[in-house]
PDB file of C-alpha atoms and ligand atoms in Angstrom:
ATOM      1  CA  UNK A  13     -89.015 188.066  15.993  1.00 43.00           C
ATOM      2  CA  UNK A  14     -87.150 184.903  14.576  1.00 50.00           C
ATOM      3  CA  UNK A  15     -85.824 184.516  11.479  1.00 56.00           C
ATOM      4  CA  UNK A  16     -88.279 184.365   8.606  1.00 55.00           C
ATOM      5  CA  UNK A  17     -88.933 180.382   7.993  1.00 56.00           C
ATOM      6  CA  UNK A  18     -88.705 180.326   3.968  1.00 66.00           C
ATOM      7  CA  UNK A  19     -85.231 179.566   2.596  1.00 88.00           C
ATOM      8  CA  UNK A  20     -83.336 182.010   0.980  1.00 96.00           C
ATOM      9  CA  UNK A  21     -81.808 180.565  -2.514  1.00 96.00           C
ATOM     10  CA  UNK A  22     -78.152 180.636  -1.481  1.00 98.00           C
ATOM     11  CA  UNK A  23     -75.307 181.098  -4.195  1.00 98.00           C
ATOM     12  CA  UNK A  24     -73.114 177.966  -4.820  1.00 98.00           C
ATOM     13  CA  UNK A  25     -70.296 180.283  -5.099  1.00 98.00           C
ATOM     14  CA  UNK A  26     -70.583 180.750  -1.265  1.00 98.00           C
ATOM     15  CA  UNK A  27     -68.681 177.663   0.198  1.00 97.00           C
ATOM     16  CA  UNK A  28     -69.207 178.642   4.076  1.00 98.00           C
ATOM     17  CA  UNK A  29     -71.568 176.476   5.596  1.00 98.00           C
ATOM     18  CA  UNK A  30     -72.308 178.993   8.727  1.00 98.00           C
ATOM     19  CA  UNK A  31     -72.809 182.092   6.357  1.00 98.00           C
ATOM     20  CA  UNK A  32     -74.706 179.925   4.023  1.00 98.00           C
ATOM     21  CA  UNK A  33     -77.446 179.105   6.534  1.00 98.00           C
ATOM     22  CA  UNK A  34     -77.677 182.780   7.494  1.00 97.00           C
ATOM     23  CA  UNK A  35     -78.162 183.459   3.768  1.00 98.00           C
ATOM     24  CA  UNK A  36     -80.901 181.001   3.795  1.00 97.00           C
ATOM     25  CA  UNK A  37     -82.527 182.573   6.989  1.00 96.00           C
ATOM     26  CA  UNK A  38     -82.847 185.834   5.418  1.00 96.00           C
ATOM     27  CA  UNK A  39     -80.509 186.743   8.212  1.00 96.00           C
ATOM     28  CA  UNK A  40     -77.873 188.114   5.258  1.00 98.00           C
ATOM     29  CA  UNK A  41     -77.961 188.667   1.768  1.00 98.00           C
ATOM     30  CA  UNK A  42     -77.216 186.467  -1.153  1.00 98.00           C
ATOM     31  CA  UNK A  43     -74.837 188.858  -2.838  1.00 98.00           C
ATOM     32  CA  UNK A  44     -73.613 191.982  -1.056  1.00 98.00           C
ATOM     33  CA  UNK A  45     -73.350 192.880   2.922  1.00 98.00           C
ATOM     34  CA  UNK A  46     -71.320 195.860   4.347  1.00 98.00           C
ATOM     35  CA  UNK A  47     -68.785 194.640   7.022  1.00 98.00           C
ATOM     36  CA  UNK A  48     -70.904 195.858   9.524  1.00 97.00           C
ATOM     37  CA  UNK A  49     -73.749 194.261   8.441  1.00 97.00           C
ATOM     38  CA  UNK A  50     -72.225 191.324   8.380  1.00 98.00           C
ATOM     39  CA  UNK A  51     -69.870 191.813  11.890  1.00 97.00           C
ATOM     40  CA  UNK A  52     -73.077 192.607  13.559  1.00 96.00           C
ATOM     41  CA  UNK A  53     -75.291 189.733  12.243  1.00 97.00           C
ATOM     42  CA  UNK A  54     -72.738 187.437  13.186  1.00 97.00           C
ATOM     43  CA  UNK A  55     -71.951 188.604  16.582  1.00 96.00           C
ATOM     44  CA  UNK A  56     -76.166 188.121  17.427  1.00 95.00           C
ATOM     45  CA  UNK A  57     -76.132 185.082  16.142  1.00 97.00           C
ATOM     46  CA  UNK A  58     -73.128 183.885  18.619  1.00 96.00           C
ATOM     47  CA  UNK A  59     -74.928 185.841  21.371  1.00 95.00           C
ATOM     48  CA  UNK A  60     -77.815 183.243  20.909  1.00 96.00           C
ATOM     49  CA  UNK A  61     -75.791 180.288  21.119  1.00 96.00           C
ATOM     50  CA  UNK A  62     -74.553 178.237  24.510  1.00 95.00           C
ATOM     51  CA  UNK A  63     -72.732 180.219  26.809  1.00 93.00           C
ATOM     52  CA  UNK A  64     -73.213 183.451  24.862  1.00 92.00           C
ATOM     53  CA  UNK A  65     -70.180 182.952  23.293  1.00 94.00           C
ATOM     54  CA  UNK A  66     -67.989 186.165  21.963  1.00 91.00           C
ATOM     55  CA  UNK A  67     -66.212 186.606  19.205  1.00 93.00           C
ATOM     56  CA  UNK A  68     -63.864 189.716  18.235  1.00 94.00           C
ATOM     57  CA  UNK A  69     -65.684 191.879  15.823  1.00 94.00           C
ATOM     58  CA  UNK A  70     -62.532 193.195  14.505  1.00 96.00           C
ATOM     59  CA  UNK A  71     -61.368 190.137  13.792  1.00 95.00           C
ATOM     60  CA  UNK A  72     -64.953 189.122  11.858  1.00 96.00           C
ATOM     61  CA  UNK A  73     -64.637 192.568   9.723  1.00 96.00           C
ATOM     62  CA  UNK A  74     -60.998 191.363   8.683  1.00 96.00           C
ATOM     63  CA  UNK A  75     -61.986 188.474   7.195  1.00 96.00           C
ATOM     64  CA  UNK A  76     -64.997 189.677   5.447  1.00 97.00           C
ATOM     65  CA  UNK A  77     -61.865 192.329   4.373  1.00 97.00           C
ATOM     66  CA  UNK A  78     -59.979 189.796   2.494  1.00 96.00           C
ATOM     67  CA  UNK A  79     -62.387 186.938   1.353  1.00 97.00           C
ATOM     68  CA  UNK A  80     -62.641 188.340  -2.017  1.00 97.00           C
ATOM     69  CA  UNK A  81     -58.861 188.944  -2.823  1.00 96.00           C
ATOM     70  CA  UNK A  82     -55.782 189.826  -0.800  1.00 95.00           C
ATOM     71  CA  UNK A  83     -54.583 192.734  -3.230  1.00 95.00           C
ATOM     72  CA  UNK A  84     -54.988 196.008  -1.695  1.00 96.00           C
ATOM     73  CA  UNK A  85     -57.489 197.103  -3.954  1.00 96.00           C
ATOM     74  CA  UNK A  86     -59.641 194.083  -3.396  1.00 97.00           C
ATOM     75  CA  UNK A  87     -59.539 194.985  -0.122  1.00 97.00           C
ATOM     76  CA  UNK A  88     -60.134 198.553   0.346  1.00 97.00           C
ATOM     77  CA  UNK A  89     -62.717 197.778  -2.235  1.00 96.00           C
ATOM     78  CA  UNK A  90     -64.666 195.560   0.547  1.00 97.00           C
ATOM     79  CA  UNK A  91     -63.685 197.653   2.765  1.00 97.00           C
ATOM     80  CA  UNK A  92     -65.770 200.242   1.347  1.00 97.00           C
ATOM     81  CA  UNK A  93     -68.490 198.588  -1.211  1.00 97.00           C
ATOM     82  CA  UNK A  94     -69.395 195.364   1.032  1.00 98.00           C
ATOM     83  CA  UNK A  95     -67.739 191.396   0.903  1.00 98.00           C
ATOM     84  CA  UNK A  96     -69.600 189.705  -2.199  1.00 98.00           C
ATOM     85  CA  UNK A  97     -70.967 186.338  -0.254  1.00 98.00           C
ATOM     86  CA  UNK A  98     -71.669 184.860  -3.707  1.00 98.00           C
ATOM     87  CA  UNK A  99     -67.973 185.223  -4.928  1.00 98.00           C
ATOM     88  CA  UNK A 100     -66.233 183.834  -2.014  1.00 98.00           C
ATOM     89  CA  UNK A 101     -65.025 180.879  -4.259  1.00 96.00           C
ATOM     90  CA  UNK A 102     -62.070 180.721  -5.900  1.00 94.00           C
ATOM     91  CA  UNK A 103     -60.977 183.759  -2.985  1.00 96.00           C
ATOM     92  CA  UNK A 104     -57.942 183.659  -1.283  1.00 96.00           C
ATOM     93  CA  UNK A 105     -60.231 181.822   1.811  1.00 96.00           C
ATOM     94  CA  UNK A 106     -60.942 179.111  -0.471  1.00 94.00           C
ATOM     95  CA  UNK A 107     -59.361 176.180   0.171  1.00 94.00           C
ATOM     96  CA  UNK A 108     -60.184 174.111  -3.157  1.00 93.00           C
ATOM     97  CA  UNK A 109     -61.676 170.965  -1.664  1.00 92.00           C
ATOM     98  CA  UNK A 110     -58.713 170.646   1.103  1.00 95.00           C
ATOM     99  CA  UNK A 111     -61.079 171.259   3.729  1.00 95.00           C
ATOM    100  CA  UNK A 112     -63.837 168.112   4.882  1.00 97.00           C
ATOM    101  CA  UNK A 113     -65.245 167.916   1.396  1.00 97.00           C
ATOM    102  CA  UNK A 114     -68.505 168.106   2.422  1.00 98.00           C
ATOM    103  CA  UNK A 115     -69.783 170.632   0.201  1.00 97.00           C
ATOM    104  CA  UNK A 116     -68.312 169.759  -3.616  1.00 97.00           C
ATOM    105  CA  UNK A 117     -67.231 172.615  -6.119  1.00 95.00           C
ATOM    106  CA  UNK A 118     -70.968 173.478  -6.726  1.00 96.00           C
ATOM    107  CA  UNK A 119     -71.970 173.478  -3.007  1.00 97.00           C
ATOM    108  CA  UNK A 120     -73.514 169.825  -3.219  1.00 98.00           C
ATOM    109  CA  UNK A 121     -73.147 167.907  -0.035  1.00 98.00           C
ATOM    110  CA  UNK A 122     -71.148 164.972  -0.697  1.00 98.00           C
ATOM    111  CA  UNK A 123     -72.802 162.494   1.799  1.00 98.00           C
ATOM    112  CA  UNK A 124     -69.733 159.763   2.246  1.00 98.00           C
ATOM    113  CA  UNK A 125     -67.727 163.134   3.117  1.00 98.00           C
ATOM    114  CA  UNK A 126     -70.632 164.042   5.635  1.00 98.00           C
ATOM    115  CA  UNK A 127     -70.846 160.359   7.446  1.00 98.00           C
ATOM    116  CA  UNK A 128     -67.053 160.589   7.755  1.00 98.00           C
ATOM    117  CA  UNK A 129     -67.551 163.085  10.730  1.00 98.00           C
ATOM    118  CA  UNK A 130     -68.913 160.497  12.684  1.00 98.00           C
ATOM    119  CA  UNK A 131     -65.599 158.719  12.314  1.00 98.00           C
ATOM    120  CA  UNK A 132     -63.824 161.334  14.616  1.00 98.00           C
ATOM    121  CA  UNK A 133     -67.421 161.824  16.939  1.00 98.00           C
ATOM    122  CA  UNK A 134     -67.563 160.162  20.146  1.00 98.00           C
ATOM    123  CA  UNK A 135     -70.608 159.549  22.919  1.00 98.00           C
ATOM    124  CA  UNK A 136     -71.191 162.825  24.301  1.00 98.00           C
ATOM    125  CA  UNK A 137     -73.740 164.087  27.450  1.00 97.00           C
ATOM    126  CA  UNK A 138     -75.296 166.967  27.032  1.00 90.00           C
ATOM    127  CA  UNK A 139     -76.007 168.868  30.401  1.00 86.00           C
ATOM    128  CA  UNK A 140     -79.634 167.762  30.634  1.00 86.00           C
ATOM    129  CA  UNK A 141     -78.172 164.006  30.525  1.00 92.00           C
ATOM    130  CA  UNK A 142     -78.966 163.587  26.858  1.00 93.00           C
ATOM    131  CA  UNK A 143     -76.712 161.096  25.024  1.00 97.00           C
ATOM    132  CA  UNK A 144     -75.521 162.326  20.886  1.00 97.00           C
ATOM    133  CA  UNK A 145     -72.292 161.889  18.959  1.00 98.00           C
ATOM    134  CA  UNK A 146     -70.245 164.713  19.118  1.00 98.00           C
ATOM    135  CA  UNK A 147     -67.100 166.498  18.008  1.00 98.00           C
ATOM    136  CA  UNK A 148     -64.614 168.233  20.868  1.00 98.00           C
ATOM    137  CA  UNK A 149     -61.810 170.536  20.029  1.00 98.00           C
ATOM    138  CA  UNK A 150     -59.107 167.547  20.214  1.00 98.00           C
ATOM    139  CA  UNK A 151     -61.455 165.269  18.080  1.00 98.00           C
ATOM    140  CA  UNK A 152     -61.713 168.488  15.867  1.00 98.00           C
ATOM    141  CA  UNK A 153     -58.317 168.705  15.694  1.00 98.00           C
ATOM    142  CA  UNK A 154     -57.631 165.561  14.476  1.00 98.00           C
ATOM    143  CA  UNK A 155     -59.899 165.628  11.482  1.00 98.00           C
ATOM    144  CA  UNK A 156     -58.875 168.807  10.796  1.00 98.00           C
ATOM    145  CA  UNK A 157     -55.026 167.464  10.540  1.00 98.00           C
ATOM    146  CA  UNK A 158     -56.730 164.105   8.510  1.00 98.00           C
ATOM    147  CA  UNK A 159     -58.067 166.396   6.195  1.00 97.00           C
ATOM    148  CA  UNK A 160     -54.962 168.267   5.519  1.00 97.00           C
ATOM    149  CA  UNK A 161     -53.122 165.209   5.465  1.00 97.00           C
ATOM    150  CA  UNK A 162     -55.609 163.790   2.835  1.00 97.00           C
ATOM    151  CA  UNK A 163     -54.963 167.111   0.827  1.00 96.00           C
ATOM    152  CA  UNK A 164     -51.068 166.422   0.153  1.00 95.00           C
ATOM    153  CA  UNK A 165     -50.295 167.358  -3.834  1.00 94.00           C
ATOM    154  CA  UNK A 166     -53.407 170.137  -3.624  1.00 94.00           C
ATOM    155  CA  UNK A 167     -52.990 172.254  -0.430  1.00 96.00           C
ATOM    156  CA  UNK A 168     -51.503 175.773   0.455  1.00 95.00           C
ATOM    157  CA  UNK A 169     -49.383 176.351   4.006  1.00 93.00           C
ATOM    158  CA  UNK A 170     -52.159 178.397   4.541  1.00 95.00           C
ATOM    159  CA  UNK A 171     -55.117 175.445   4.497  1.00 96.00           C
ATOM    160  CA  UNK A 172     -54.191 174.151   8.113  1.00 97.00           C
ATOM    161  CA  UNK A 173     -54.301 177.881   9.739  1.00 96.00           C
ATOM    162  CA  UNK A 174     -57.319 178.654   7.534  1.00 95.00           C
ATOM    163  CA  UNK A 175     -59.191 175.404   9.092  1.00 96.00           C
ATOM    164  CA  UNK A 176     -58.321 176.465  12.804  1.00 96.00           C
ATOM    165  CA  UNK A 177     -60.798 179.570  12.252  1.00 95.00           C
ATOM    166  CA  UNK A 178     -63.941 177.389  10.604  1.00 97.00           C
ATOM    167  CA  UNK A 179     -64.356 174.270  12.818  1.00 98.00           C
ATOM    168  CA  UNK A 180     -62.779 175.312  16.190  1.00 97.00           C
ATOM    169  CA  UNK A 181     -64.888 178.899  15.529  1.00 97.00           C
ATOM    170  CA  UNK A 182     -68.133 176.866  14.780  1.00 98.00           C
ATOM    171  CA  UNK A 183     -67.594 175.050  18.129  1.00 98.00           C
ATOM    172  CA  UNK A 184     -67.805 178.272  19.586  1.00 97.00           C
ATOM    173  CA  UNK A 185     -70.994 179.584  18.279  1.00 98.00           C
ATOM    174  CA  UNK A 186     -72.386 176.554  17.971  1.00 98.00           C
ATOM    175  CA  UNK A 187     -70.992 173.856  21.025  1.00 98.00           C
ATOM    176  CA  UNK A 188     -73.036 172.388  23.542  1.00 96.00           C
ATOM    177  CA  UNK A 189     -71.610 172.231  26.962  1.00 95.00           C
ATOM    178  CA  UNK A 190     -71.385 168.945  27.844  1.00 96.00           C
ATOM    179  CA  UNK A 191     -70.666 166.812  30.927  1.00 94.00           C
ATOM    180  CA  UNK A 192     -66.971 166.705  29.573  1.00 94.00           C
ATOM    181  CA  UNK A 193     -66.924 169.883  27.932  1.00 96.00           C
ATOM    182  CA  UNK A 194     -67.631 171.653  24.563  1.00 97.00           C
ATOM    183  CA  UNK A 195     -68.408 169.813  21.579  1.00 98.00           C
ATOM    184  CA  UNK A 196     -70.504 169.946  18.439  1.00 98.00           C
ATOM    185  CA  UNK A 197     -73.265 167.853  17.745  1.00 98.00           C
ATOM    186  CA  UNK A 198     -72.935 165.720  14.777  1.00 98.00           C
ATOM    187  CA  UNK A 199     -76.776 166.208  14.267  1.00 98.00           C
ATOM    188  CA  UNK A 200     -76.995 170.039  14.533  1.00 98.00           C
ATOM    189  CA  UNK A 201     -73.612 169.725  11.969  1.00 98.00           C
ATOM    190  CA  UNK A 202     -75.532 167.185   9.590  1.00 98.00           C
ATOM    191  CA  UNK A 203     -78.651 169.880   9.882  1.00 98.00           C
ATOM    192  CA  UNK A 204     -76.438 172.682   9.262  1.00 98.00           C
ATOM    193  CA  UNK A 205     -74.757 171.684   6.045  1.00 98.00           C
ATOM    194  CA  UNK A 206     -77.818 169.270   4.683  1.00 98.00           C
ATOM    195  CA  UNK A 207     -80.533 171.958   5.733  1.00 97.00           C
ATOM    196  CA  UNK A 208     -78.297 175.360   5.944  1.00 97.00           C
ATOM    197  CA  UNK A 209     -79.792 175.440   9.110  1.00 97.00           C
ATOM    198  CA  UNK A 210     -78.712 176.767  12.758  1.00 97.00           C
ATOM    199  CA  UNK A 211     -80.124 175.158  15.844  1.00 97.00           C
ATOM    200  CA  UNK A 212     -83.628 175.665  16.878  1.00 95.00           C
ATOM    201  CA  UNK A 213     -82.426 176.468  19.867  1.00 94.00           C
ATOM    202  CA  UNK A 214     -80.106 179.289  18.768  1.00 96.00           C
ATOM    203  CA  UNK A 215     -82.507 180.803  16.213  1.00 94.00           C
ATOM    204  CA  UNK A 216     -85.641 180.898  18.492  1.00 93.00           C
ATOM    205  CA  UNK A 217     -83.678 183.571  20.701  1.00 91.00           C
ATOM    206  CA  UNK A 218     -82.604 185.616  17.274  1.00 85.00           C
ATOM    207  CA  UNK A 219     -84.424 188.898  17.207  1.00 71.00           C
ATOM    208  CA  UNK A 220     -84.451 190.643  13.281  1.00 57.00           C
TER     209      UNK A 220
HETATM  210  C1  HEM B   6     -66.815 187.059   7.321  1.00 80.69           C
HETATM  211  C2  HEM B   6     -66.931 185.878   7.817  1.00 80.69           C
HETATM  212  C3  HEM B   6     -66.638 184.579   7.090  1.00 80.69           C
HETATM  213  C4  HEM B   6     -66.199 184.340   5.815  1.00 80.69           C
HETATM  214  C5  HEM B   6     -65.887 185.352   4.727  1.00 80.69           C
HETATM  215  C6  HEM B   6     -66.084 182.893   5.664  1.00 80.69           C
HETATM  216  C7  HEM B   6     -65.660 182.236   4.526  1.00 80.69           C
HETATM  217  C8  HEM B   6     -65.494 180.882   4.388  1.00 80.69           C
HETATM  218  C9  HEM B   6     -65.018 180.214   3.193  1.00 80.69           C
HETATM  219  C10 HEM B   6     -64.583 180.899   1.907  1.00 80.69           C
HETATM  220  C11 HEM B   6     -65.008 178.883   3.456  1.00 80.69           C
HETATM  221  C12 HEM B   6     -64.636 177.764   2.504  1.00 80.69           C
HETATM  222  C13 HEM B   6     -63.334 177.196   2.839  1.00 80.69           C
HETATM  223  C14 HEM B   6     -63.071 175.961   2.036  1.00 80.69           C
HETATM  224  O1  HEM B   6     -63.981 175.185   1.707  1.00 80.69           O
HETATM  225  O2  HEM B   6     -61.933 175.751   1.743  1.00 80.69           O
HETATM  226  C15 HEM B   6     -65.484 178.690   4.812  1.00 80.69           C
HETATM  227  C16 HEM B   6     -65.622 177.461   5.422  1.00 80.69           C
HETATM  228  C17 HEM B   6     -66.068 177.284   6.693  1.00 80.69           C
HETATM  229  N1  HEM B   6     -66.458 178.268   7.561  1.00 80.69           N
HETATM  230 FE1  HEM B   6     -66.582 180.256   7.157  1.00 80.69          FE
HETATM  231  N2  HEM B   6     -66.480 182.291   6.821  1.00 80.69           N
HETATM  232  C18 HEM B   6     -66.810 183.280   7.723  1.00 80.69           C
HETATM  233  C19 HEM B   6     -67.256 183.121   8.999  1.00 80.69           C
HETATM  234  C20 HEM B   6     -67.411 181.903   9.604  1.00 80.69           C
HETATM  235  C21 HEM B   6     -67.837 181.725  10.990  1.00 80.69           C
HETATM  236  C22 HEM B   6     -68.187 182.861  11.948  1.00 80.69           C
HETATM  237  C23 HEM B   6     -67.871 180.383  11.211  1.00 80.69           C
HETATM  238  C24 HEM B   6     -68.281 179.635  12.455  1.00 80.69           C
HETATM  239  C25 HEM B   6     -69.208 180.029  13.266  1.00 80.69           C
HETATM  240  C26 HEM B   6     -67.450 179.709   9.996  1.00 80.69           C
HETATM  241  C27 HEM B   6     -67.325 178.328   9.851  1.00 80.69           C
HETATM  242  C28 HEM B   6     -66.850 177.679   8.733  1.00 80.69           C
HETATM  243  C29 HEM B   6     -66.690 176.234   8.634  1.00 80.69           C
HETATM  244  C30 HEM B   6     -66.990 175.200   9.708  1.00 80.69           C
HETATM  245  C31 HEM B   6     -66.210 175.973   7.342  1.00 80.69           C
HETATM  246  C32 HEM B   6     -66.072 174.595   6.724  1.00 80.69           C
HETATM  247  C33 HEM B   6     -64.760 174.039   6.444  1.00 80.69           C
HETATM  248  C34 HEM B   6     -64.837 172.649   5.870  1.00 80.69           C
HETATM  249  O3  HEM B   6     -65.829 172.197   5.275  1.00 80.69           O
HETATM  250  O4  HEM B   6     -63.841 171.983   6.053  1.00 80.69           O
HETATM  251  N3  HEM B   6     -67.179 180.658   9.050  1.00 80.69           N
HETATM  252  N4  HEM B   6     -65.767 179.911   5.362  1.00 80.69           N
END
């Protein structure tokens, strides 16, 4: 069965724009998800994307460890009661607007921000010949050092190896293979942050 159509309300304390749209599917909940809950939603979801892409569970469920606060107690607390996917903000994941800046402080997408991805897009070919503007790793790459770049005065070490596990990760679970190789499509991108939605084609294979 796919996903149930009506939007979820998602929290605007939840700045990921992947976990936001399986919020909004119903996929997760709003507030509180045990680490499994959450390692296994995501790891169907990548299943139903191109390629079947894999990523490590164990990796997933340290994350979900730590987004609410590095100190030990923090974590064990996760480890044990659930990440809070409303209270990801201000977490030690959070990089405080040194990211794209598409979503603002209250999870508003800032639209100049959004356009700018086109900037680093180029012509892509899907493998059924379609032509779209799309993202590869190097193009990924260089926004992602253009946005840390941009951030000088207001970013942590930390930002640029943060970044290399959100975009490169989404073009993992969410790349087309192209003619040239993987890339993201700028419109699935645009539909995931403006309509905190995955790809038709990924979320007619989901089964609940
Ligand atoms: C337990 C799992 C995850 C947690 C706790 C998490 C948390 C976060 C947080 C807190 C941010 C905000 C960073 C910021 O704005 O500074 C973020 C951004 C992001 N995440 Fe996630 N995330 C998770 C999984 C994923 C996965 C699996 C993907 C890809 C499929 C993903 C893709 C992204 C992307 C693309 C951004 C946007 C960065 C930007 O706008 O520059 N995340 N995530």
């Amino acid at each position: 069965m796919p996903p149930k159509a009506n939007a979820h309300s998602v929290s605007p304390n939840n700045p990921c724009p992947f976990l936001r749209a399986l919020v909004s599917a119903g996929m997760l909940p709003d507030d509180v998800a045990s680490l499994s809950e959450v390692t296994e939603v995501i790891t169907r979801v990548e299943k139903t994307g191109d390629g079947h892409p894999n990523l490590p569970g164990a990796a997933i469920r340290a994350i979900a460890a730590a987004a609410n606060g590095l100190n030990p107690l923090q974590v064990a607390r996760n480890a044990k009661g659930g990440v809070q996917l409303n209270a990801l903000r201000n977490g030690p994941l959070d990089k405080k607007g040194a990211g794209s800046g598409i979503l603002d402080a209250e999870a508003n997408v800032v639209a100049t921000e959004l356009d700018r991805l086109d900037e680093f897009a180029s012509d892509k070919v899907s493998v059924s010949g379609e032509k779209e503007r799309g993202l590869d790793l190097k193009e990924l790459v260089h926004m992602m050092n253009e946005n840390f770049t941009r951030a000088a005065g207001r970013r942590r070490v930390i930002d640029r190896f943060l970044m290399d596990g959100e975009w490169p990760i989404l073009l993992k679970v969410m790349g087309k293979e192209g003619k040239d190789g993987r890339y993201l499509s700028v419109a699935e991108v645009r539909q995931l942050f403006l309509k905190r939605k995955l790809p038709e084609r990924m979320m007619s294979q989901f089964a609940l």
